[in-house]
PDB file of C-alpha atoms in Angstrom:
ATOM      1  CA  MET A   1     -26.096   3.893 -16.911  1.00 39.00           C
ATOM      2  CA  SER A   2     -25.031   6.591 -18.254  1.00 39.00           C
ATOM      3  CA  ARG A   3     -22.681   7.278 -16.030  1.00 45.00           C
ATOM      4  CA  ARG A   4     -21.090   4.420 -14.346  1.00 51.00           C
ATOM      5  CA  THR A   5     -20.083   4.974 -11.032  1.00 66.00           C
ATOM      6  CA  VAL A   6     -18.451   2.252  -8.288  1.00 76.00           C
ATOM      7  CA  LEU A   7     -17.491   2.432  -4.833  1.00 80.00           C
ATOM      8  CA  SER A   8     -14.540   1.075  -2.805  1.00 78.00           C
ATOM      9  CA  LEU A   9     -14.608  -0.484   0.351  1.00 82.00           C
ATOM     10  CA  ASP A  10     -12.551   1.443   1.961  1.00 84.00           C
ATOM     11  CA  ASP A  11     -14.503   5.229   0.209  1.00 87.00           C
ATOM     12  CA  GLU A  12     -15.615   7.364   2.716  1.00 90.00           C
ATOM     13  CA  LEU A  13     -19.436   6.452   2.006  1.00 90.00           C
ATOM     14  CA  LEU A  14     -18.983   3.319   3.435  1.00 92.00           C
ATOM     15  CA  ARG A  15     -17.403   4.797   6.632  1.00 94.00           C
ATOM     16  CA  SER A  16     -20.329   4.099   9.146  1.00 96.00           C
ATOM     17  CA  GLU A  17     -20.881   0.620   7.541  1.00 95.00           C
ATOM     18  CA  ARG A  18     -16.670  -0.211   8.024  1.00 95.00           C
ATOM     19  CA  GLU A  19     -17.259   1.335  12.153  1.00 96.00           C
ATOM     20  CA  LEU A  20     -20.103  -0.521  13.040  1.00 97.00           C
ATOM     21  CA  ARG A  21     -18.428  -4.086  11.949  1.00 96.00           C
ATOM     22  CA  ALA A  22     -15.355  -3.143  13.732  1.00 97.00           C
ATOM     23  CA  GLU A  23     -17.240  -3.430  16.612  1.00 97.00           C
ATOM     24  CA  GLY A  24     -18.497  -6.642  15.365  1.00 97.00           C
ATOM     25  CA  PHE A  25     -22.193  -6.374  13.440  1.00 97.00           C
ATOM     26  CA  CYS A  26     -21.787  -8.234  10.227  1.00 96.00           C
ATOM     27  CA  TRP A  27     -25.123  -7.352   8.596  1.00 97.00           C
ATOM     28  CA  ILE A  28     -25.947  -3.425   8.903  1.00 98.00           C
ATOM     29  CA  ALA A  29     -29.324  -1.909   6.846  1.00 98.00           C
ATOM     30  CA  GLY A  30     -29.378   1.127   6.089  1.00 97.00           C
ATOM     31  CA  VAL A  31     -32.807   2.337   6.413  1.00 98.00           C
ATOM     32  CA  ASP A  32     -34.307   5.583   5.379  1.00 97.00           C
ATOM     33  CA  GLU A  33     -38.057   6.551   4.563  1.00 97.00           C
ATOM     34  CA  ALA A  34     -39.525   8.452   1.440  1.00 97.00           C
ATOM     35  CA  GLY A  35     -43.265   9.903   1.463  1.00 97.00           C
ATOM     36  CA  ARG A  36     -43.417  11.931   5.047  1.00 97.00           C
ATOM     37  CA  GLY A  37     -44.613  15.530   3.208  1.00 96.00           C
ATOM     38  CA  PRO A  38     -47.611  14.326   0.913  1.00 98.00           C
ATOM     39  CA  LEU A  39     -51.161  14.835   0.979  1.00 98.00           C
ATOM     40  CA  ALA A  40     -51.958  11.788  -0.858  1.00 98.00           C
ATOM     41  CA  GLY A  41     -50.609   8.185  -1.025  1.00 98.00           C
ATOM     42  CA  PRO A  42     -48.374   5.899   1.551  1.00 98.00           C
ATOM     43  CA  VAL A  43     -45.012   6.428   2.732  1.00 98.00           C
ATOM     44  CA  THR A  44     -42.647   3.501   1.841  1.00 98.00           C
ATOM     45  CA  ALA A  45     -38.980   2.636   3.862  1.00 98.00           C
ATOM     46  CA  GLY A  46     -36.310   0.283   1.916  1.00 98.00           C
ATOM     47  CA  ALA A  47     -33.601  -1.534   4.499  1.00 98.00           C
ATOM     48  CA  VAL A  48     -30.438  -2.582   2.402  1.00 97.00           C
ATOM     49  CA  ILE A  49     -27.539  -4.655   3.367  1.00 97.00           C
ATOM     50  CA  LEU A  50     -24.818  -3.831   0.950  1.00 93.00           C
ATOM     51  CA  PRO A  51     -22.829  -6.972  -0.349  1.00 91.00           C
ATOM     52  CA  TRP A  52     -19.734  -6.391   1.734  1.00 84.00           C
ATOM     53  CA  HIS A  53     -16.847  -8.363   0.395  1.00 75.00           C
ATOM     54  CA  GLN A  54     -16.776  -6.994  -3.502  1.00 69.00           C
ATOM     55  CA  ASN A  55     -15.619  -3.634  -4.909  1.00 65.00           C
ATOM     56  CA  GLY A  56     -17.502  -1.826  -7.743  1.00 64.00           C
ATOM     57  CA  LEU A  57     -20.276  -1.671  -5.634  1.00 74.00           C
ATOM     58  CA  PRO A  58     -22.941   1.139  -7.663  1.00 75.00           C
ATOM     59  CA  GLY A  59     -21.742   4.833  -6.640  1.00 72.00           C
ATOM     60  CA  VAL A  60     -25.570   5.134  -4.688  1.00 69.00           C
ATOM     61  CA  PHE A  61     -26.132   8.455  -3.272  1.00 63.00           C
ATOM     62  CA  ASP A  62     -29.438  10.488  -1.548  1.00 58.00           C
ATOM     63  CA  SER A  63     -32.286   9.599  -3.783  1.00 62.00           C
ATOM     64  CA  LYS A  64     -33.522  13.474  -3.536  1.00 73.00           C
ATOM     65  CA  GLN A  65     -30.295  14.816  -5.440  1.00 75.00           C
ATOM     66  CA  LEU A  66     -31.464  12.362  -8.188  1.00 81.00           C
ATOM     67  CA  SER A  67     -33.396  12.893 -11.216  1.00 85.00           C
ATOM     68  CA  ALA A  68     -36.162  10.210 -11.407  1.00 88.00           C
ATOM     69  CA  GLU A  69     -34.019   8.307 -14.510  1.00 90.00           C
ATOM     70  CA  ALA A  70     -31.235   8.201 -12.169  1.00 87.00           C
ATOM     71  CA  ARG A  71     -32.588   6.824  -9.377  1.00 90.00           C
ATOM     72  CA  GLU A  72     -34.403   4.302 -11.727  1.00 93.00           C
ATOM     73  CA  GLU A  73     -31.524   3.168 -12.380  1.00 91.00           C
ATOM     74  CA  LEU A  74     -29.934   2.508  -9.815  1.00 90.00           C
ATOM     75  CA  TYR A  75     -32.860   0.923  -7.811  1.00 93.00           C
ATOM     76  CA  GLU A  76     -32.658  -2.048 -11.173  1.00 93.00           C
ATOM     77  CA  GLU A  77     -28.774  -2.363 -10.861  1.00 90.00           C
ATOM     78  CA  LEU A  78     -29.206  -2.873  -6.902  1.00 92.00           C
ATOM     79  CA  LEU A  79     -31.480  -5.654  -7.508  1.00 93.00           C
ATOM     80  CA  THR A  80     -29.157  -7.405  -9.582  1.00 90.00           C
ATOM     81  CA  LEU A  81     -26.372  -7.478  -7.256  1.00 89.00           C
ATOM     82  CA  GLU A  82     -25.292 -10.858  -6.134  1.00 89.00           C
ATOM     83  CA  ASN A  83     -25.750 -11.418  -2.314  1.00 91.00           C
ATOM     84  CA  ILE A  84     -27.543  -7.924  -1.655  1.00 94.00           C
ATOM     85  CA  ASP A  85     -30.578  -7.866   0.783  1.00 97.00           C
ATOM     86  CA  ILE A  86     -33.140  -5.695   0.310  1.00 98.00           C
ATOM     87  CA  GLY A  87     -36.818  -5.068   2.437  1.00 98.00           C
ATOM     88  CA  ILE A  88     -39.667  -3.025   1.219  1.00 98.00           C
ATOM     89  CA  GLY A  89     -41.894  -1.650   4.186  1.00 98.00           C
ATOM     90  CA  ILE A  90     -45.394   0.523   3.262  1.00 98.00           C
ATOM     91  CA  ALA A  91     -47.109   2.171   5.700  1.00 98.00           C
ATOM     92  CA  ASP A  92     -50.621   2.925   3.867  1.00 98.00           C
ATOM     93  CA  VAL A  93     -53.290   6.582   4.427  1.00 98.00           C
ATOM     94  CA  GLU A  94     -55.476   4.500   6.812  1.00 98.00           C
ATOM     95  CA  GLU A  95     -52.661   3.608   9.319  1.00 98.00           C
ATOM     96  CA  ILE A  96     -50.998   7.723   8.299  1.00 98.00           C
ATOM     97  CA  ASP A  97     -54.118   9.106   9.464  1.00 97.00           C
ATOM     98  CA  LYS A  98     -54.495   6.389  13.073  1.00 97.00           C
ATOM     99  CA  LEU A  99     -51.308   6.691  14.366  1.00 97.00           C
ATOM    100  CA  ASN A 100     -49.732  10.305  12.864  1.00 97.00           C
ATOM    101  CA  ILE A 101     -46.983  10.219   9.666  1.00 97.00           C
ATOM    102  CA  LEU A 102     -43.817   9.723  12.280  1.00 97.00           C
ATOM    103  CA  LYS A 103     -45.238   6.388  13.621  1.00 97.00           C
ATOM    104  CA  ALA A 104     -46.437   5.604  10.365  1.00 98.00           C
ATOM    105  CA  ALA A 105     -42.770   6.366   8.651  1.00 98.00           C
ATOM    106  CA  HIS A 106     -41.486   4.401  11.785  1.00 98.00           C
ATOM    107  CA  LEU A 107     -44.089   1.560  11.391  1.00 98.00           C
ATOM    108  CA  ALA A 108     -42.978   1.136   7.336  1.00 98.00           C
ATOM    109  CA  MET A 109     -39.395   0.690   8.752  1.00 98.00           C
ATOM    110  CA  PHE A 110     -39.784  -1.936  11.446  1.00 98.00           C
ATOM    111  CA  ARG A 111     -41.922  -4.061   8.382  1.00 98.00           C
ATOM    112  CA  ALA A 112     -38.962  -3.318   5.976  1.00 98.00           C
ATOM    113  CA  VAL A 113     -36.168  -4.395   8.704  1.00 98.00           C
ATOM    114  CA  ALA A 114     -38.840  -7.559   9.502  1.00 98.00           C
ATOM    115  CA  GLN A 115     -37.961  -8.552   5.372  1.00 98.00           C
ATOM    116  CA  LEU A 116     -34.508  -8.810   5.000  1.00 98.00           C
ATOM    117  CA  LYS A 117     -33.053 -12.217   5.655  1.00 97.00           C
ATOM    118  CA  LYS A 118     -30.488 -11.776   8.672  1.00 97.00           C
ATOM    119  CA  VAL A 119     -29.538  -8.310  10.279  1.00 98.00           C
ATOM    120  CA  ASP A 120     -27.545  -7.681  13.179  1.00 96.00           C
ATOM    121  CA  CYS A 121     -27.849  -3.889  13.807  1.00 98.00           C
ATOM    122  CA  VAL A 122     -30.192  -0.760  12.042  1.00 98.00           C
ATOM    123  CA  LEU A 123     -28.435   2.388  10.305  1.00 98.00           C
ATOM    124  CA  VAL A 124     -31.219   4.789  10.232  1.00 97.00           C
ATOM    125  CA  ASP A 125     -31.467   8.286   8.813  1.00 95.00           C
ATOM    126  CA  GLY A 126     -32.088  11.216  10.633  1.00 94.00           C
ATOM    127  CA  LEU A 127     -33.318  11.100  14.229  1.00 95.00           C
ATOM    128  CA  PRO A 128     -33.421   8.064  16.409  1.00 95.00           C
ATOM    129  CA  VAL A 129     -36.091   5.705  15.950  1.00 97.00           C
ATOM    130  CA  LYS A 130     -37.202   2.857  18.999  1.00 95.00           C
ATOM    131  CA  GLY A 131     -38.609  -0.288  18.711  1.00 96.00           C
ATOM    132  CA  PHE A 132     -36.262  -2.589  16.232  1.00 97.00           C
ATOM    133  CA  GLU A 133     -35.026  -5.777  17.199  1.00 96.00           C
ATOM    134  CA  VAL A 134     -32.093  -5.291  16.710  1.00 97.00           C
ATOM    135  CA  PRO A 135     -29.585  -2.730  17.366  1.00 98.00           C
ATOM    136  CA  SER A 136     -29.994   0.520  15.849  1.00 98.00           C
ATOM    137  CA  ARG A 137     -27.672   3.966  15.228  1.00 97.00           C
ATOM    138  CA  ASN A 138     -28.959   7.018  13.772  1.00 97.00           C
ATOM    139  CA  LEU A 139     -27.062   9.171  10.965  1.00 97.00           C
ATOM    140  CA  ILE A 140     -27.842  12.856  10.748  1.00 96.00           C
ATOM    141  CA  LYS A 141     -28.125  13.272   6.760  1.00 93.00           C
ATOM    142  CA  GLY A 142     -27.462   9.550   6.810  1.00 94.00           C
ATOM    143  CA  ASP A 143     -28.563   9.616   2.792  1.00 90.00           C
ATOM    144  CA  ALA A 144     -25.692  11.655   1.594  1.00 90.00           C
ATOM    145  CA  ARG A 145     -22.942  10.105   4.358  1.00 92.00           C
ATOM    146  CA  SER A 146     -23.710   6.580   3.963  1.00 94.00           C
ATOM    147  CA  ALA A 147     -24.005   4.020   1.400  1.00 92.00           C
ATOM    148  CA  SER A 148     -26.486   1.780   2.774  1.00 95.00           C
ATOM    149  CA  ILE A 149     -28.826   4.219   3.844  1.00 96.00           C
ATOM    150  CA  ALA A 150     -28.677   5.707   0.034  1.00 93.00           C
ATOM    151  CA  ALA A 151     -29.862   2.620  -1.440  1.00 94.00           C
ATOM    152  CA  ALA A 152     -32.383   2.106   0.893  1.00 96.00           C
ATOM    153  CA  SER A 153     -33.495   6.167   0.218  1.00 95.00           C
ATOM    154  CA  ILE A 154     -33.422   5.056  -3.538  1.00 95.00           C
ATOM    155  CA  VAL A 155     -35.838   1.833  -2.911  1.00 96.00           C
ATOM    156  CA  ALA A 156     -38.262   3.119  -0.926  1.00 97.00           C
ATOM    157  CA  LYS A 157     -38.496   6.411  -3.146  1.00 96.00           C
ATOM    158  CA  VAL A 158     -38.426   4.663  -6.377  1.00 97.00           C
ATOM    159  CA  VAL A 159     -41.396   1.681  -4.963  1.00 98.00           C
ATOM    160  CA  ARG A 160     -43.441   4.553  -3.389  1.00 98.00           C
ATOM    161  CA  ASP A 161     -43.418   6.894  -7.278  1.00 97.00           C
ATOM    162  CA  ARG A 162     -44.581   3.433  -9.261  1.00 98.00           C
ATOM    163  CA  MET A 163     -47.237   3.551  -6.638  1.00 98.00           C
ATOM    164  CA  MET A 164     -48.161   6.993  -7.016  1.00 98.00           C
ATOM    165  CA  MET A 165     -48.136   6.517 -11.238  1.00 98.00           C
ATOM    166  CA  ASP A 166     -50.394   3.686 -10.735  1.00 98.00           C
ATOM    167  CA  TYR A 167     -52.750   5.721  -8.860  1.00 98.00           C
ATOM    168  CA  ASP A 168     -52.467   8.030 -11.236  1.00 98.00           C
ATOM    169  CA  ALA A 169     -54.005   6.020 -13.682  1.00 97.00           C
ATOM    170  CA  LYS A 170     -56.990   5.021 -11.286  1.00 98.00           C
ATOM    171  CA  TYR A 171     -57.240   9.055 -10.060  1.00 98.00           C
ATOM    172  CA  PRO A 172     -56.501  10.855 -13.016  1.00 98.00           C
ATOM    173  CA  GLU A 173     -58.255  14.424 -12.328  1.00 97.00           C
ATOM    174  CA  TYR A 174     -55.173  14.467  -9.560  1.00 97.00           C
ATOM    175  CA  GLY A 175     -52.285  14.307 -11.351  1.00 97.00           C
ATOM    176  CA  PHE A 176     -50.452  12.100  -8.886  1.00 98.00           C
ATOM    177  CA  ALA A 177     -47.906  11.261 -11.770  1.00 97.00           C
ATOM    178  CA  SER A 178     -46.170  14.658 -11.765  1.00 96.00           C
ATOM    179  CA  HIS A 179     -46.471  15.337  -8.134  1.00 97.00           C
ATOM    180  CA  LYS A 180     -46.409  12.013  -6.408  1.00 97.00           C
ATOM    181  CA  GLY A 181     -49.443  13.847  -3.877  1.00 98.00           C
ATOM    182  CA  TYR A 182     -47.084  16.658  -2.419  1.00 97.00           C
ATOM    183  CA  GLY A 183     -49.045  19.830  -2.280  1.00 96.00           C
ATOM    184  CA  SER A 184     -48.075  21.451  -5.431  1.00 97.00           C
ATOM    185  CA  ALA A 185     -50.765  24.622  -6.163  1.00 97.00           C
ATOM    186  CA  GLU A 186     -52.311  21.703  -9.106  1.00 96.00           C
ATOM    187  CA  HIS A 187     -53.106  19.386  -6.065  1.00 98.00           C
ATOM    188  CA  LEU A 188     -53.891  21.805  -4.189  1.00 97.00           C
ATOM    189  CA  GLU A 189     -56.515  23.269  -7.178  1.00 97.00           C
ATOM    190  CA  ALA A 190     -57.648  19.409  -7.815  1.00 97.00           C
ATOM    191  CA  LEU A 191     -58.418  19.230  -3.966  1.00 96.00           C
ATOM    192  CA  ARG A 192     -60.353  22.256  -3.574  1.00 95.00           C
ATOM    193  CA  LYS A 193     -62.172  21.273  -7.593  1.00 96.00           C
ATOM    194  CA  TYR A 194     -62.827  17.169  -6.453  1.00 96.00           C
ATOM    195  CA  GLY A 195     -62.583  16.833  -2.817  1.00 95.00           C
ATOM    196  CA  ALA A 196     -60.610  14.189  -1.011  1.00 97.00           C
ATOM    197  CA  CYS A 197     -60.206  10.777  -2.996  1.00 97.00           C
ATOM    198  CA  PRO A 198     -59.070   7.232  -1.422  1.00 97.00           C
ATOM    199  CA  ILE A 199     -55.850   7.626  -1.036  1.00 98.00           C
ATOM    200  CA  HIS A 200     -55.549  10.842   0.464  1.00 98.00           C
ATOM    201  CA  ARG A 201     -53.960  11.380   4.282  1.00 98.00           C
ATOM    202  CA  LYS A 202     -57.356  12.995   5.728  1.00 96.00           C
ATOM    203  CA  SER A 203     -55.909  14.013   8.914  1.00 95.00           C
ATOM    204  CA  PHE A 204     -52.828  16.686   7.055  1.00 96.00           C
ATOM    205  CA  ARG A 205     -54.454  20.246   7.391  1.00 93.00           C
ATOM    206  CA  PRO A 206     -55.453  20.436   2.915  1.00 94.00           C
ATOM    207  CA  VAL A 207     -57.053  17.431   2.868  1.00 96.00           C
ATOM    208  CA  ALA A 208     -59.196  17.876   5.915  1.00 94.00           C
ATOM    209  CA  GLU A 209     -60.477  21.841   5.016  1.00 93.00           C
ATOM    210  CA  VAL A 210     -62.448  19.920   2.350  1.00 92.00           C
ATOM    211  CA  LEU A 211     -64.337  17.130   4.301  1.00 90.00           C
ATOM    212  CA  PRO A 212     -67.139  17.568   6.504  1.00 77.00           C
ATOM    213  CA  GLU A 213     -65.539  16.284   9.518  1.00 66.00           C
ATOM    214  CA  THR A 214     -61.813  16.338  10.573  1.00 55.00           C
ATOM    215  CA  PRO A 215     -60.211  12.890  11.630  1.00 52.00           C
ATOM    216  CA  VAL A 216     -58.821  12.772  15.153  1.00 51.00           C
ATOM    217  CA  GLN A 217     -55.179  11.008  15.075  1.00 53.00           C
ATOM    218  CA  GLN A 218     -52.742  10.324  17.972  1.00 51.00           C
ATOM    219  CA  GLU A 219     -50.062  13.357  18.696  1.00 54.00           C
ATOM    220  CA  LEU A 220     -46.585  13.106  17.331  1.00 51.00           C
ATOM    221  CA  GLU A 221     -43.983  11.733  19.646  1.00 53.00           C
ATOM    222  CA  PHE A 222     -40.570  12.755  19.252  1.00 44.00           C
TER     223      PHE A 222
END
């Protein structure tokens, strides 16, 4: 990387992980999702257990504050860490339209955690999420306060962005490579011109407005 930042075990970004370890937890997974807001594509989640007894962990930060290039570099660096455990979960467009985006995001989180080799506590970004098979804690703005959650946010975002790049090659008229499915002016204009494609979320209003019928989904539950 052009700017190599490292974390020591007493870093502020590892405070939540230290506190949970003091409670007796050993395999603490940071969990975050990417892709709630777009009009197209899946919602993805990352779950990351950082190798604990290792100074010099990469300085991971909230994926929203990083350039796409920096996210890609950090993602590749995370993959090379010895003893790191990474899970990736995906909920597709059909599940989003059937369940609603909140439940689909939680489903992606559950799938990401299920891929981990061993986990005894989940540290999730934002509001509490019910349904994990192990104890969980939530951390508001956790992607900026916890290294594990920040790493998970990078994983979720890079995985989703790569998927949207692949979809761009399949549906080039929508410009997914540039906006990743978000409701940009370019995307909305393409929707009006071409209608919805198979990866559009038909239950989202701007997409539903170009459909002959509006799908019915379950109500949001908070």
